[in-house]
Coordinates of C-alpha atoms in Angstrom, one line a residue:
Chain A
X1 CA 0.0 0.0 0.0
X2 CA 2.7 2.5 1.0
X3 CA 3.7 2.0 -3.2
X4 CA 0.5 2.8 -4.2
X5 CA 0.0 6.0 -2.4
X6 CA 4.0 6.6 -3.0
X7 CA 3.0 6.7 -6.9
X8 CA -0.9 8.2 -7.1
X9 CA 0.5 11.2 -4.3
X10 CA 3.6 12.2 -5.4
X11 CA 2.7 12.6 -9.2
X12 CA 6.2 14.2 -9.5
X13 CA 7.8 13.0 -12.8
X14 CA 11.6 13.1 -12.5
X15 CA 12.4 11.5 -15.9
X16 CA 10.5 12.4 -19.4
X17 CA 10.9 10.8 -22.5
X18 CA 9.4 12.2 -25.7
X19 CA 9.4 10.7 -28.6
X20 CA 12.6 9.7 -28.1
X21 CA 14.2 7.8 -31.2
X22 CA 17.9 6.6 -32.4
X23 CA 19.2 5.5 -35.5
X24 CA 23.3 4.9 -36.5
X25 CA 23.3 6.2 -39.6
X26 CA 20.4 4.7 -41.8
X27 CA 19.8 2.0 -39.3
X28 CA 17.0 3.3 -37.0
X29 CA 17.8 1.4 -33.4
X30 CA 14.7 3.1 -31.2
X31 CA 11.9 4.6 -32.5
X32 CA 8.6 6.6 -30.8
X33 CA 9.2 6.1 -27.3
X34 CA 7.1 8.0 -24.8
X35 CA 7.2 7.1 -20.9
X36 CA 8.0 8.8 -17.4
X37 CA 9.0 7.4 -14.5
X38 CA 7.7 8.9 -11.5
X39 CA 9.8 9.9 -8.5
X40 CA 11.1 6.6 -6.0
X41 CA 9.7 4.1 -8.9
X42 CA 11.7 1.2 -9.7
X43 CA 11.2 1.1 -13.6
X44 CA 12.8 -2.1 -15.4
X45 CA 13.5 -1.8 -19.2
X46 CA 13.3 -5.4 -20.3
X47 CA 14.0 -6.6 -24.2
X48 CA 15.4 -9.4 -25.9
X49 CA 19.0 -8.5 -26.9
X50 CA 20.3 -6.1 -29.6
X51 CA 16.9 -4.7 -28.7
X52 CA 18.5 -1.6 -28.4
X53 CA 18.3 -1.3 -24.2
X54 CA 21.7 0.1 -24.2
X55 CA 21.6 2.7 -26.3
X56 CA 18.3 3.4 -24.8
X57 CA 19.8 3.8 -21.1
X58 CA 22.8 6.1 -22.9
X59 CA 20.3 8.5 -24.4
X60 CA 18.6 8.4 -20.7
X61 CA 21.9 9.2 -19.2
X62 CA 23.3 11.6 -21.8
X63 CA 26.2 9.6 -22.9
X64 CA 24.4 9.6 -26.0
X65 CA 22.7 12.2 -27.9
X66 CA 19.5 11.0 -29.3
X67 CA 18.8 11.5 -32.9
X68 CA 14.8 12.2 -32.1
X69 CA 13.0 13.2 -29.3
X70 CA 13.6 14.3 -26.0
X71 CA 14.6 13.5 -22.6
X72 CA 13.8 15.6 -19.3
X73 CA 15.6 14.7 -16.2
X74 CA 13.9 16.9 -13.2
X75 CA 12.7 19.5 -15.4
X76 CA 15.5 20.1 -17.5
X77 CA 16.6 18.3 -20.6
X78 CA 19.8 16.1 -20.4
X79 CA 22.8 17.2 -22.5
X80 CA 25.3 16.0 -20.3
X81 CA 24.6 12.6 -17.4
X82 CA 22.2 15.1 -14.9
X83 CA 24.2 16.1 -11.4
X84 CA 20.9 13.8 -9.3
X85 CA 21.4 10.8 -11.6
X86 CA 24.4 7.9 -11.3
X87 CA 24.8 5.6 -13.6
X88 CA 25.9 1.8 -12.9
X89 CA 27.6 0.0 -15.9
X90 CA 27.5 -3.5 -17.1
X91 CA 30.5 -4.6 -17.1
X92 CA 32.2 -4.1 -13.3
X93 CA 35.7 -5.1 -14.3
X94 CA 36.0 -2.4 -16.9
X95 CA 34.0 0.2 -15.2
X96 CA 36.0 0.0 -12.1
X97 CA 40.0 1.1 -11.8
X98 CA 42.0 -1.1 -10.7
X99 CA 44.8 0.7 -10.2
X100 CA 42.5 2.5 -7.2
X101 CA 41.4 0.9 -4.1
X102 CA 38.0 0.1 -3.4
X103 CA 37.4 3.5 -1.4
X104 CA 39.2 5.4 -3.9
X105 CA 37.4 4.0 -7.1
X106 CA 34.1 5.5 -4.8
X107 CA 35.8 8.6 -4.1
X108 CA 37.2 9.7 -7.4
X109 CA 33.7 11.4 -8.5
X110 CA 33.2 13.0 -5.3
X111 CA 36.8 14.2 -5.5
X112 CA 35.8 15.9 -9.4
X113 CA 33.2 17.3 -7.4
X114 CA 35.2 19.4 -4.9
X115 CA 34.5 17.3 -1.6
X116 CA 37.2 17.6 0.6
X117 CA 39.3 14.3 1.8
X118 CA 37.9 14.1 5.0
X119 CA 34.3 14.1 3.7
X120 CA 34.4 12.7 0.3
X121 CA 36.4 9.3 2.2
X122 CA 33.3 9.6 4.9
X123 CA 30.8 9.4 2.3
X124 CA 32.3 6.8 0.4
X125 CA 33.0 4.6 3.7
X126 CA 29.3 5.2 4.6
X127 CA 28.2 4.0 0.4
X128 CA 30.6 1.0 1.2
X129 CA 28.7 0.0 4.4
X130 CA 25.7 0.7 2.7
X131 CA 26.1 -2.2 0.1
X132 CA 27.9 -4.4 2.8
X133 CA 31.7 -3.9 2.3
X134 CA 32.9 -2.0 4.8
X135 CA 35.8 -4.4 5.3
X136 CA 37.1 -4.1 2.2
X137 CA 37.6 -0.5 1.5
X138 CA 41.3 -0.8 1.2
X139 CA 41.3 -3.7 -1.1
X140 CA 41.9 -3.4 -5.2
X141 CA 39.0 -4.3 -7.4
X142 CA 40.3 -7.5 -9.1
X143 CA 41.5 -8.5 -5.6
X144 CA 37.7 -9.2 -4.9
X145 CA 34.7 -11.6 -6.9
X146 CA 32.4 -10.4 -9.2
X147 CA 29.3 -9.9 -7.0
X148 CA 31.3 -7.7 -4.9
X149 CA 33.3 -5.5 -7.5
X150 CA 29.4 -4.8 -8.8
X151 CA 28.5 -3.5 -5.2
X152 CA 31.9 -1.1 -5.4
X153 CA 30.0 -0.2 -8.6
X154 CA 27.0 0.5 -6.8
X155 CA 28.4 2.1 -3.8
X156 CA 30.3 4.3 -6.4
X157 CA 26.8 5.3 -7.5
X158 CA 25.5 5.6 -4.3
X159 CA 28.4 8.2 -2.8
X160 CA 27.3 10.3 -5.3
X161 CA 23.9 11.0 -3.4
X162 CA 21.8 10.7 -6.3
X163 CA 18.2 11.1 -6.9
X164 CA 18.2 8.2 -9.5
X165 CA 20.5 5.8 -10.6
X166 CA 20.4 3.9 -14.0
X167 CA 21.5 0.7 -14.3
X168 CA 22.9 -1.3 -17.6
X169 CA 22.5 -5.0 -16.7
X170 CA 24.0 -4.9 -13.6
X171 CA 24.1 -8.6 -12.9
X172 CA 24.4 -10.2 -16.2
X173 CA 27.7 -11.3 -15.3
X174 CA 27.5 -13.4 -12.0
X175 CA 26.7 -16.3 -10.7
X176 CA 22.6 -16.8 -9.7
X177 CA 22.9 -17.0 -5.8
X178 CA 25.1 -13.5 -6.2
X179 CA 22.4 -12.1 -8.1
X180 CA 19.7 -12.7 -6.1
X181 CA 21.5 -11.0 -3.1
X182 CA 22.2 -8.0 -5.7
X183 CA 18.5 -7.8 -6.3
X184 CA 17.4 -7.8 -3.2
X185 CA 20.3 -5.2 -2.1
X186 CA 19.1 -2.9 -5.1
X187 CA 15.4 -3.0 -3.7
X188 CA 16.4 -2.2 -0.1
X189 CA 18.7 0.3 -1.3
X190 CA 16.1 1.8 -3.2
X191 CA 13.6 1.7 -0.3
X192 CA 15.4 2.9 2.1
X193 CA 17.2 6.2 0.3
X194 CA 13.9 6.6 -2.0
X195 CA 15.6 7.1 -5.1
X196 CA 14.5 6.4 -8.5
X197 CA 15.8 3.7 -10.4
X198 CA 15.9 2.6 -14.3
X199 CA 17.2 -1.1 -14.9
X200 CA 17.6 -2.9 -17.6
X201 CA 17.7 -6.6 -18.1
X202 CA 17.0 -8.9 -20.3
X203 CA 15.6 -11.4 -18.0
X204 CA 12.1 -11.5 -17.7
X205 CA 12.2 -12.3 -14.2
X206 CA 14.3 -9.8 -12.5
X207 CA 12.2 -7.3 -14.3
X208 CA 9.2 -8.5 -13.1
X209 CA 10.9 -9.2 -9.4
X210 CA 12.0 -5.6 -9.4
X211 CA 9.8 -3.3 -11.0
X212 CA 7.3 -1.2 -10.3
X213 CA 6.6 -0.7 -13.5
X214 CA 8.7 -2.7 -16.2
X215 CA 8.9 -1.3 -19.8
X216 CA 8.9 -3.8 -22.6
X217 CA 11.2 -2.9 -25.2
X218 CA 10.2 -5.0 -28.8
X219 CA 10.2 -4.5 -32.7
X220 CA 12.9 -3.7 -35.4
X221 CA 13.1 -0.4 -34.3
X222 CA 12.3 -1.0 -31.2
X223 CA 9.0 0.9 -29.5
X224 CA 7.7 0.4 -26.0
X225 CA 5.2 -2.6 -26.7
X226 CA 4.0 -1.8 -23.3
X227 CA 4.2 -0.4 -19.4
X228 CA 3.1 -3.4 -17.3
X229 CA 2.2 -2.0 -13.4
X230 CA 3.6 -4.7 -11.4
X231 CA 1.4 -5.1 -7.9
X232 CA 3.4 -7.4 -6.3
X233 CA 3.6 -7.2 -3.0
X234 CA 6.1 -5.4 -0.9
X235 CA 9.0 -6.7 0.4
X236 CA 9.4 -8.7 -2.3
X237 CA 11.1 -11.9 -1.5
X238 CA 13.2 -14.3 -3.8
X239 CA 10.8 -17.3 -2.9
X240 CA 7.7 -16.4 -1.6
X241 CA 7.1 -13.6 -4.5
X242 CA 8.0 -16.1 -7.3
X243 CA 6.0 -18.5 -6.0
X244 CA 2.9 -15.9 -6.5
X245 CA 0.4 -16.7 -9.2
X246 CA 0.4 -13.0 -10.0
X247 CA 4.3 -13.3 -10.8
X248 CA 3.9 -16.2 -13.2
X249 CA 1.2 -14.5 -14.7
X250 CA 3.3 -10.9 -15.0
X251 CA 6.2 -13.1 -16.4
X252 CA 4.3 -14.9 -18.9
X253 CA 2.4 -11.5 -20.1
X254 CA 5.7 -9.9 -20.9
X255 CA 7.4 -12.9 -22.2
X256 CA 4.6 -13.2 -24.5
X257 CA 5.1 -9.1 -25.2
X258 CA 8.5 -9.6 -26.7
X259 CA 8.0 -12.4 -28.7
X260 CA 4.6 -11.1 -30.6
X261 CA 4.4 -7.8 -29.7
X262 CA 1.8 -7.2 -32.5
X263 CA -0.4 -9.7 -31.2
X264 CA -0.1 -8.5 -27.9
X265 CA -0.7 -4.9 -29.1
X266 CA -3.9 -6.0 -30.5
X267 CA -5.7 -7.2 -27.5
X268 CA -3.7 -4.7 -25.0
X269 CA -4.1 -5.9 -21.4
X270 CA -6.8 -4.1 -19.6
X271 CA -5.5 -1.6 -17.4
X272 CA -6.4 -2.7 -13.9
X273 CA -5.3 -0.2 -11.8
X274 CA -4.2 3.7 -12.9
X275 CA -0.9 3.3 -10.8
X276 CA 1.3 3.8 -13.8
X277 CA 1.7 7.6 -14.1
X278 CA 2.7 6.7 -18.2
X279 CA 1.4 6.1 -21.2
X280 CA 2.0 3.2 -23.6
X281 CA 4.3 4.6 -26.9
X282 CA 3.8 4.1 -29.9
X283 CA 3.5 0.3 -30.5
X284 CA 4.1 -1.6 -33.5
Chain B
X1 CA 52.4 -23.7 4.9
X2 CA 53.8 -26.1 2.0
X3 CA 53.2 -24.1 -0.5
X4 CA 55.8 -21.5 -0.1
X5 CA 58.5 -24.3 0.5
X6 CA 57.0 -26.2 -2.3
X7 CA 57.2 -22.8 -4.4
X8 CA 61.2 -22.5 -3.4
X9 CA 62.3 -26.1 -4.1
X10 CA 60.4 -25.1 -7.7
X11 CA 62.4 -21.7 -8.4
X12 CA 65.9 -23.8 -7.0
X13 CA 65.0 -26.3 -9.9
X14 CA 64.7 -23.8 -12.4
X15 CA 67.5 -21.7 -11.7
X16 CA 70.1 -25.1 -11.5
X17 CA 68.4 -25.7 -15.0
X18 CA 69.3 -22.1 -16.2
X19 CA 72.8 -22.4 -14.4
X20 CA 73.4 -26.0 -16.2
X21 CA 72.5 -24.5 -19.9
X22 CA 74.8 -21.7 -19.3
X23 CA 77.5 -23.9 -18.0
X24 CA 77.1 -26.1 -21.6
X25 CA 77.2 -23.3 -23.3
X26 CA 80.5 -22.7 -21.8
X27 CA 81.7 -26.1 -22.8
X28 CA 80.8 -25.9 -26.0
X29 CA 82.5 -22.7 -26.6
X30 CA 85.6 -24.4 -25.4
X31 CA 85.5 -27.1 -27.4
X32 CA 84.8 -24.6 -30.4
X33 CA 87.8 -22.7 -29.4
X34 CA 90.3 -25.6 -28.8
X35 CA 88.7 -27.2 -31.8
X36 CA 87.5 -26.0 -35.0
X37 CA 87.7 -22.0 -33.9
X38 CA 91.5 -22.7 -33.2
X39 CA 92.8 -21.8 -36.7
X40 CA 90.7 -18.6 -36.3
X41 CA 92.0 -17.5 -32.9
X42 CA 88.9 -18.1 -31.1
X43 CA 89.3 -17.3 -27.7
X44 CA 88.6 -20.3 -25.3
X45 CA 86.1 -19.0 -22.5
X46 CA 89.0 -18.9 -19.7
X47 CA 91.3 -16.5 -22.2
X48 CA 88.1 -14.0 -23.0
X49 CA 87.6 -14.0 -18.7
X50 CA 91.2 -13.1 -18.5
X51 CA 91.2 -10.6 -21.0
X52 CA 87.8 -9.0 -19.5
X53 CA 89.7 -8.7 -15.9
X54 CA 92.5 -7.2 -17.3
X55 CA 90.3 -4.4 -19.3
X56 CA 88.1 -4.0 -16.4
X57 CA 90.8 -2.3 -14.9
X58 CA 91.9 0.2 -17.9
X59 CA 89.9 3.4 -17.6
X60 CA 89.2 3.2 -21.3
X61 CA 87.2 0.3 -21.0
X62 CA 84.9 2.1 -18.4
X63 CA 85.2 5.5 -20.7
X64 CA 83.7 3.0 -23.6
X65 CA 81.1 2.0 -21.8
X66 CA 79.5 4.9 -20.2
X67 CA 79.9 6.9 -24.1
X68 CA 78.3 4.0 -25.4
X69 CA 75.4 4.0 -22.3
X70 CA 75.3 8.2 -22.6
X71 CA 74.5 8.3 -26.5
X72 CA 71.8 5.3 -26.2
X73 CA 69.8 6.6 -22.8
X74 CA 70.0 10.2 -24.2
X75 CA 68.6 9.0 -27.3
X76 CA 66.1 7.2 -25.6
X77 CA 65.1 10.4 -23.9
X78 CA 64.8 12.2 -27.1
X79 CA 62.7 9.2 -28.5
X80 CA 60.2 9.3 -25.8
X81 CA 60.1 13.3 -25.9
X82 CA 59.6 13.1 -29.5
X83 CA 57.7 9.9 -29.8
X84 CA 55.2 10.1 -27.1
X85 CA 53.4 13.2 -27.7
X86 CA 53.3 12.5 -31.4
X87 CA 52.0 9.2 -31.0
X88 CA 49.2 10.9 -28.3
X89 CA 48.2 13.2 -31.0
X90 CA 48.2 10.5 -33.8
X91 CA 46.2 8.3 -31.7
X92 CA 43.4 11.2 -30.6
X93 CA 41.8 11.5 -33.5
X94 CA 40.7 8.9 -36.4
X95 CA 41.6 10.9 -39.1
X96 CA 44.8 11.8 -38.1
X97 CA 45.9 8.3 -37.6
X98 CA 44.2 6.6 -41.0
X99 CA 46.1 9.6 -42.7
X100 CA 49.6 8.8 -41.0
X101 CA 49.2 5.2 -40.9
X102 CA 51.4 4.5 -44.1
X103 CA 53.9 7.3 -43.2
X104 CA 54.2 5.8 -40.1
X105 CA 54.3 2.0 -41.3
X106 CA 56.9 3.1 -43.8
X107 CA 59.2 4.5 -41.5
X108 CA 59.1 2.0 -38.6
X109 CA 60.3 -0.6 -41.6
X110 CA 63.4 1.0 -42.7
X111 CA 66.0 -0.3 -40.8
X112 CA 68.3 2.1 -38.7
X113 CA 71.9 1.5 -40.2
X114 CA 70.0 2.4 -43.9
X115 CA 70.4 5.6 -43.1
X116 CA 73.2 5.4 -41.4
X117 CA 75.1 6.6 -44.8
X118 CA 73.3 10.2 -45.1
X119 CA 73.4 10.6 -41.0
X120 CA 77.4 10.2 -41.4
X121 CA 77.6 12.2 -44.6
X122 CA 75.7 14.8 -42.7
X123 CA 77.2 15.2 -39.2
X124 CA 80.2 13.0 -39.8
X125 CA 81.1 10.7 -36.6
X126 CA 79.7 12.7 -33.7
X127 CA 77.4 12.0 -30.8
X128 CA 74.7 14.0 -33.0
X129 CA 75.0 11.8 -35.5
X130 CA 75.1 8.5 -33.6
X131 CA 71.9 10.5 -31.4
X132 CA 69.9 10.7 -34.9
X133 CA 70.5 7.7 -35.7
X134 CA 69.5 6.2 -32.1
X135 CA 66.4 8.6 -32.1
X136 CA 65.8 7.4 -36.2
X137 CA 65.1 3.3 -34.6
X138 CA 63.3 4.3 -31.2
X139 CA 61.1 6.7 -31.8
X140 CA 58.6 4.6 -34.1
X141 CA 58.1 2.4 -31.4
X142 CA 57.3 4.5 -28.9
X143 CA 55.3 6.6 -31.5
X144 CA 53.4 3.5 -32.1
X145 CA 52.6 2.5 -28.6
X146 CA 51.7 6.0 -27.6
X147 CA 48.7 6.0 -30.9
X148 CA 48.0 2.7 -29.0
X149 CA 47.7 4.1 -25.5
X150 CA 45.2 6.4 -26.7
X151 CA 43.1 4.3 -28.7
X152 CA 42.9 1.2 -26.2
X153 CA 41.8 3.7 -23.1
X154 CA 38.2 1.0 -21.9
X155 CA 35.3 2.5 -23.6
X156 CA 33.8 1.8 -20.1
X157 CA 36.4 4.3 -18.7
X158 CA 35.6 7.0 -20.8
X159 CA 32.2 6.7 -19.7
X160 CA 32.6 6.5 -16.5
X161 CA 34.7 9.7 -16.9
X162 CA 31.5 11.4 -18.2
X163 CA 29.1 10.0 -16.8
X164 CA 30.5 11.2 -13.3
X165 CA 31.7 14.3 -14.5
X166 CA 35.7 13.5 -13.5
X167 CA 37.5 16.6 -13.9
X168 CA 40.4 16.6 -16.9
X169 CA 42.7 16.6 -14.4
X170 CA 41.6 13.7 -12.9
X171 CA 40.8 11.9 -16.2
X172 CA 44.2 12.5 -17.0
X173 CA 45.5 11.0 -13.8
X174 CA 43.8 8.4 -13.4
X175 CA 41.9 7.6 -16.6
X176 CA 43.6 7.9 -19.7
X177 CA 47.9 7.9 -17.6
X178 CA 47.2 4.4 -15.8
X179 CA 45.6 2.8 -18.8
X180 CA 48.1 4.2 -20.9
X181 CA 51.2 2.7 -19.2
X182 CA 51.2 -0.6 -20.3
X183 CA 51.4 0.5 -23.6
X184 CA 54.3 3.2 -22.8
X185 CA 56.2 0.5 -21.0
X186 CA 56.2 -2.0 -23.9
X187 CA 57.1 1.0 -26.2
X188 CA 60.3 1.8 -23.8
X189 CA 61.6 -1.4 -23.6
X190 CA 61.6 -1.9 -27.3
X191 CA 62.4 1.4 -27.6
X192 CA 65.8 0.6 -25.4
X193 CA 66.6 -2.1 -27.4
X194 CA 67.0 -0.7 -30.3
X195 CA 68.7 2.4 -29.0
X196 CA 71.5 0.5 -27.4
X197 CA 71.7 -1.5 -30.9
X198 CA 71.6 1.9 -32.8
X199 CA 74.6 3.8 -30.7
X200 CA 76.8 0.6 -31.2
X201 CA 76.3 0.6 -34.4
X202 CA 76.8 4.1 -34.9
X203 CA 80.2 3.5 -32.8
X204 CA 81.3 0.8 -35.0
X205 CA 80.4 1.6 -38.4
X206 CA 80.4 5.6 -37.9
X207 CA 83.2 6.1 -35.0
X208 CA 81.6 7.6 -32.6
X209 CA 83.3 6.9 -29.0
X210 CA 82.2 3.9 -27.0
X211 CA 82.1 0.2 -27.0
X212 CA 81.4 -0.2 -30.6
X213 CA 84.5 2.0 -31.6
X214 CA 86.9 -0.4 -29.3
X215 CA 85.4 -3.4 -30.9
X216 CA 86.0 -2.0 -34.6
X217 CA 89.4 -1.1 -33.0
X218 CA 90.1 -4.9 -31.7
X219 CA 89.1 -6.3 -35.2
X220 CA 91.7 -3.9 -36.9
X221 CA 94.8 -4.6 -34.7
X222 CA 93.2 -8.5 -35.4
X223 CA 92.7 -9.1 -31.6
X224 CA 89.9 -11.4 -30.9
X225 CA 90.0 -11.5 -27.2
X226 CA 89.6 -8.0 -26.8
X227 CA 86.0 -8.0 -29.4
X228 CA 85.0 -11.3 -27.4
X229 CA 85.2 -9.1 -24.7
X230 CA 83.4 -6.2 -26.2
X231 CA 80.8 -8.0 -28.0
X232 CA 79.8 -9.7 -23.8
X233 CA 80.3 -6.4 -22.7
X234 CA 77.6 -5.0 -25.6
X235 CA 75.6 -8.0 -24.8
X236 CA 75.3 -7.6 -21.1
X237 CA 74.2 -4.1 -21.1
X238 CA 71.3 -5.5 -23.2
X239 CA 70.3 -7.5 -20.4
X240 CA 70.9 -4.9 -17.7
X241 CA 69.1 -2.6 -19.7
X242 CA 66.1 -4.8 -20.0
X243 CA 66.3 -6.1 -16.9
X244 CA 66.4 -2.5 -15.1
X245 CA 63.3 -1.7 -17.5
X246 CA 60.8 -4.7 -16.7
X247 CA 61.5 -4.2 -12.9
X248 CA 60.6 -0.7 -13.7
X249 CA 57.3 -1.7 -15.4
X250 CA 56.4 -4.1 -12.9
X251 CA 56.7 -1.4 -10.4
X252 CA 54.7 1.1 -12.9
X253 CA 51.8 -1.7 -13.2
X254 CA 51.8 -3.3 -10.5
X255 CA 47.9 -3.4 -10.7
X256 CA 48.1 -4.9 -14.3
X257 CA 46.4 -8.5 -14.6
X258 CA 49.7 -9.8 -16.0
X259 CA 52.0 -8.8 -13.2
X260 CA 49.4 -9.4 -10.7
X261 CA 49.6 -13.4 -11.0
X262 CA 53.2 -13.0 -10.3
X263 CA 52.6 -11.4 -6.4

């Protein structure tokens, strides 16, 4: 319940895309998307791959200049990656130096910002508890396993206080058990500082176990084929949610979105609720 | 607890199989000079040792060697102060580098002592000539790893540079410099290489002071021992040279996966 009044109260937008499209050269990669995601919503951007999610989540963060379209970050529209919004990269072991140590690597952004030592090592002691590795702040990257160098990633992103962080399949590269503890860690994160956050995935089941709202990405360009509001109940839980008849049902709707989205477009689901503050784009 | 004993006993091994290839070596160098090197004057290994204790204590053998270690390491220099911010440039921008590439290609493949004609016909047998000539060899390479160094910085990197707004400054320090070293370090140590081939052969064929004048010298007066001696002595400060170098790099990337493995 808290969700639901979170999302029909606070009808403040923080990220607006407007017919947002991207093409490398004559080859058209997104086409016609329109969504928002409202402010503390956990939105998940699910597609099969080459769908385009990635160029998708660099025109979010401004690492990429769309070709069409629009895209407004807290009422202004994003040239550069917004100062509120932190971004979270696929691959760890590139995004991370590892000629820094762990606090370092979580510092270095706060340092380009102008925090002094004392501070900017404070905060990014405090992002490294926060995601559970307070112990290895003086440790190098490669000197610890995947799951963890991700959560260094995180707690990078986390230092940087920001209203909403973007994520680029963040756990595509570790092992299952790891990335069900990443999940969960991202959901309590996200409770508990009440930021926004945009994921993509390409599995159909982390969206779902996520979201608030996931976003399925389908066609040649892709289009959003839909917003699905996902009413799953809070705290979600690795077992007892999956195990929900609401959760297979969720999982099957948008599995069944990517692989006919113009079927699916034809009958669109009923809209049972008005919790999502969007609109579906322009399907196929 | 084992393993570290277990790692010992297995670096002992090696090294008494290093030791045992040097010492045939030895023995077949012997047997080459009391043998079929004889009628040649080959020195035997004992007579070259001799020889090299003797000369270690003549000032102009010392003289050689630091002229010969001066012209190659200041050479070097001017290589990497020439090379490097060329190669930086080259490798910034696309264009630049498609339109260089064959310029580039073309010159790395001539071989130093080519031009070692014009170079002499030019400056005649000075340390500015033998420099050229030094600077001709090793500056392609570290031209070459410097347009590397700037074209190999992780996508990701960049990226995280912008997307966390690092300041230039600290994209310099520690973006594009630490992910540029491995690439500068490979460049220098070819780069050495060749520069400490270069000034000997400036010395020998051009006359420049330093080892590779001596050895010219020996082969005129028809005195083997003393080139056997010369040519170790040009040989060793290879290895130094190189050896110097990669404990440098190892120091320089200590964080890099291929000298991590080695603790």
């Amino acid at each position: 319940m808290n969700e639901t009044d979170d999302r029909t109260a606070a009808n403040s937008t923080v990220l607006e895309v407007t017919g947002l499209g991207h093409s490398y050269g004559k080859h058209t990669v997104l086409q016609g998307l329109d969504f928002t995601v409202a402010k503390g919503e956990f939105l998940c951007i699910v597609g099969p791959s080459g769908a385009g999610k990635t160029t998708l989540l660099q025109c979010l963060t401004g690492l990429r200049k769309p070709t069409e379209g629009l895209v407004v970050f807290e009422g202004e529209a994003v040239r550069d990656t917004p100062r509120g919004m932190a971004v979270v990269f696929q691959d760890y072991s590139r995004s991370l130096m590892p000629w820094l140590r762990v606090i370092d690597n979580v510092a270095l952004p706060l340092r380009s910002a102008g925090v002094p030592k004392g501070e900017r090592l404070d905060q990014a002691r405090a992002a490294l508890a926060e995601v559970g590795l307070a112990d290895s702040t003086h440790a190098y990257p490669w000197q610890l396993s995947g799951g963890m160098q991700q959560r260094v990633a995180i707690a990078r992103a986390l230092a940087f206080r920001p209203h909403a962080i973007v994520m680029d399949e963040p756990f595509a590269s570790v092992d299952a058990q790891t990335r069900a503890d990443l999940e969960d860690l991202v959901i309590r994160l996200k409770e508990r500082l009440g930021i926004t956050v945009v994921l993509v995935t390409h599995d159909i089941d982390e969206a779902v176990y996520l979201a608030d709202t996931v976003l399925v990405l389908s066609g040649k360009p892709a289009s959003v084929a839909a917003l699905i509001p996902v009413d799953l109940p809070a705290p979600r839980d690795q077992l007892a949610t999956k195990a929900l008849p609401a959760f297979a049902e969720l999982r099957s709707r948008v599995y069944t979105l990517i692989r006919t989205p113009a079927a699916a477009a034809a009958e669109p689901p009923a809209d049972e609720s008005e919790v999502a503050p969007v609109s579906a784009g322009a399907g196929a | 607890m084992t393993r570290p004993e277990a790692k010992g006993s297995r670096t002992r091994a090696r090294l008494a199989r290093q030791v045992a290839a040097i010492v045939l070596a030895i023995g077949v160098w012997h047997l080459f000079a009391i043998g079929p090197g004889r009628a040649a004057d080959v020195p035997t290994p004992g007579a070259t040792l001799r020889t090299g204790l003797e000369m270690a204590r003549t000032a102009d053998y010392w003289t050689a060697i630091g002229n010969t270690l001066l012209t190659a390491n200041l050479g070097l220099l001017l290589s990497v102060v020439v090379g490097v911010p060329l190669g930086l440039f080259n490798g910034a921008s696309r264009k630049v580098a498609l339109s260089s590439q064959f310029v580039v290609d073309f010159g790395r493949t001539i071989p130093g002592v080519a031009i070692l004609p014009l170079v002499l016909l030019l400056f005649g047998g000075t340390r500015v000539m033998a420099l050229i000539l030094v600077m001709f060899g090793a500056v392609w390479p570290m031209l070459v790893q410097a347009t590397y160094a700037v074209q190999q910085v992780p996508p990701q990197l960049r990226q995280v540079g912008e997307a966390f707004h690092l300041t230039l400054r600290d994209r310099i320090r520690t973006v594009y410099l630490p992910s540029a070293m491995p690439f500068l370090t490979t460049g220098l140590r070819i780069a050495a290489t060749i520069s400490l081939l270069l000034a000997i052969s400036a010395e020998f064929l051009g006359g420049t002071d330093g080892i590779g004048r001596n050895l010219f010298n020996a082969l005129t007066v028809n005195n083997p021992d003393e080139m056997f001696v010369y040519a170790f002595t040009a040989s060793l400060l290879g290895v130094a040279l190189n050896l110097v170098l990669l404990a440098a790099q190892r120091r320089i990337l200590w964080w890099h996966p291929s000298q991590r493995e080695r603790g």
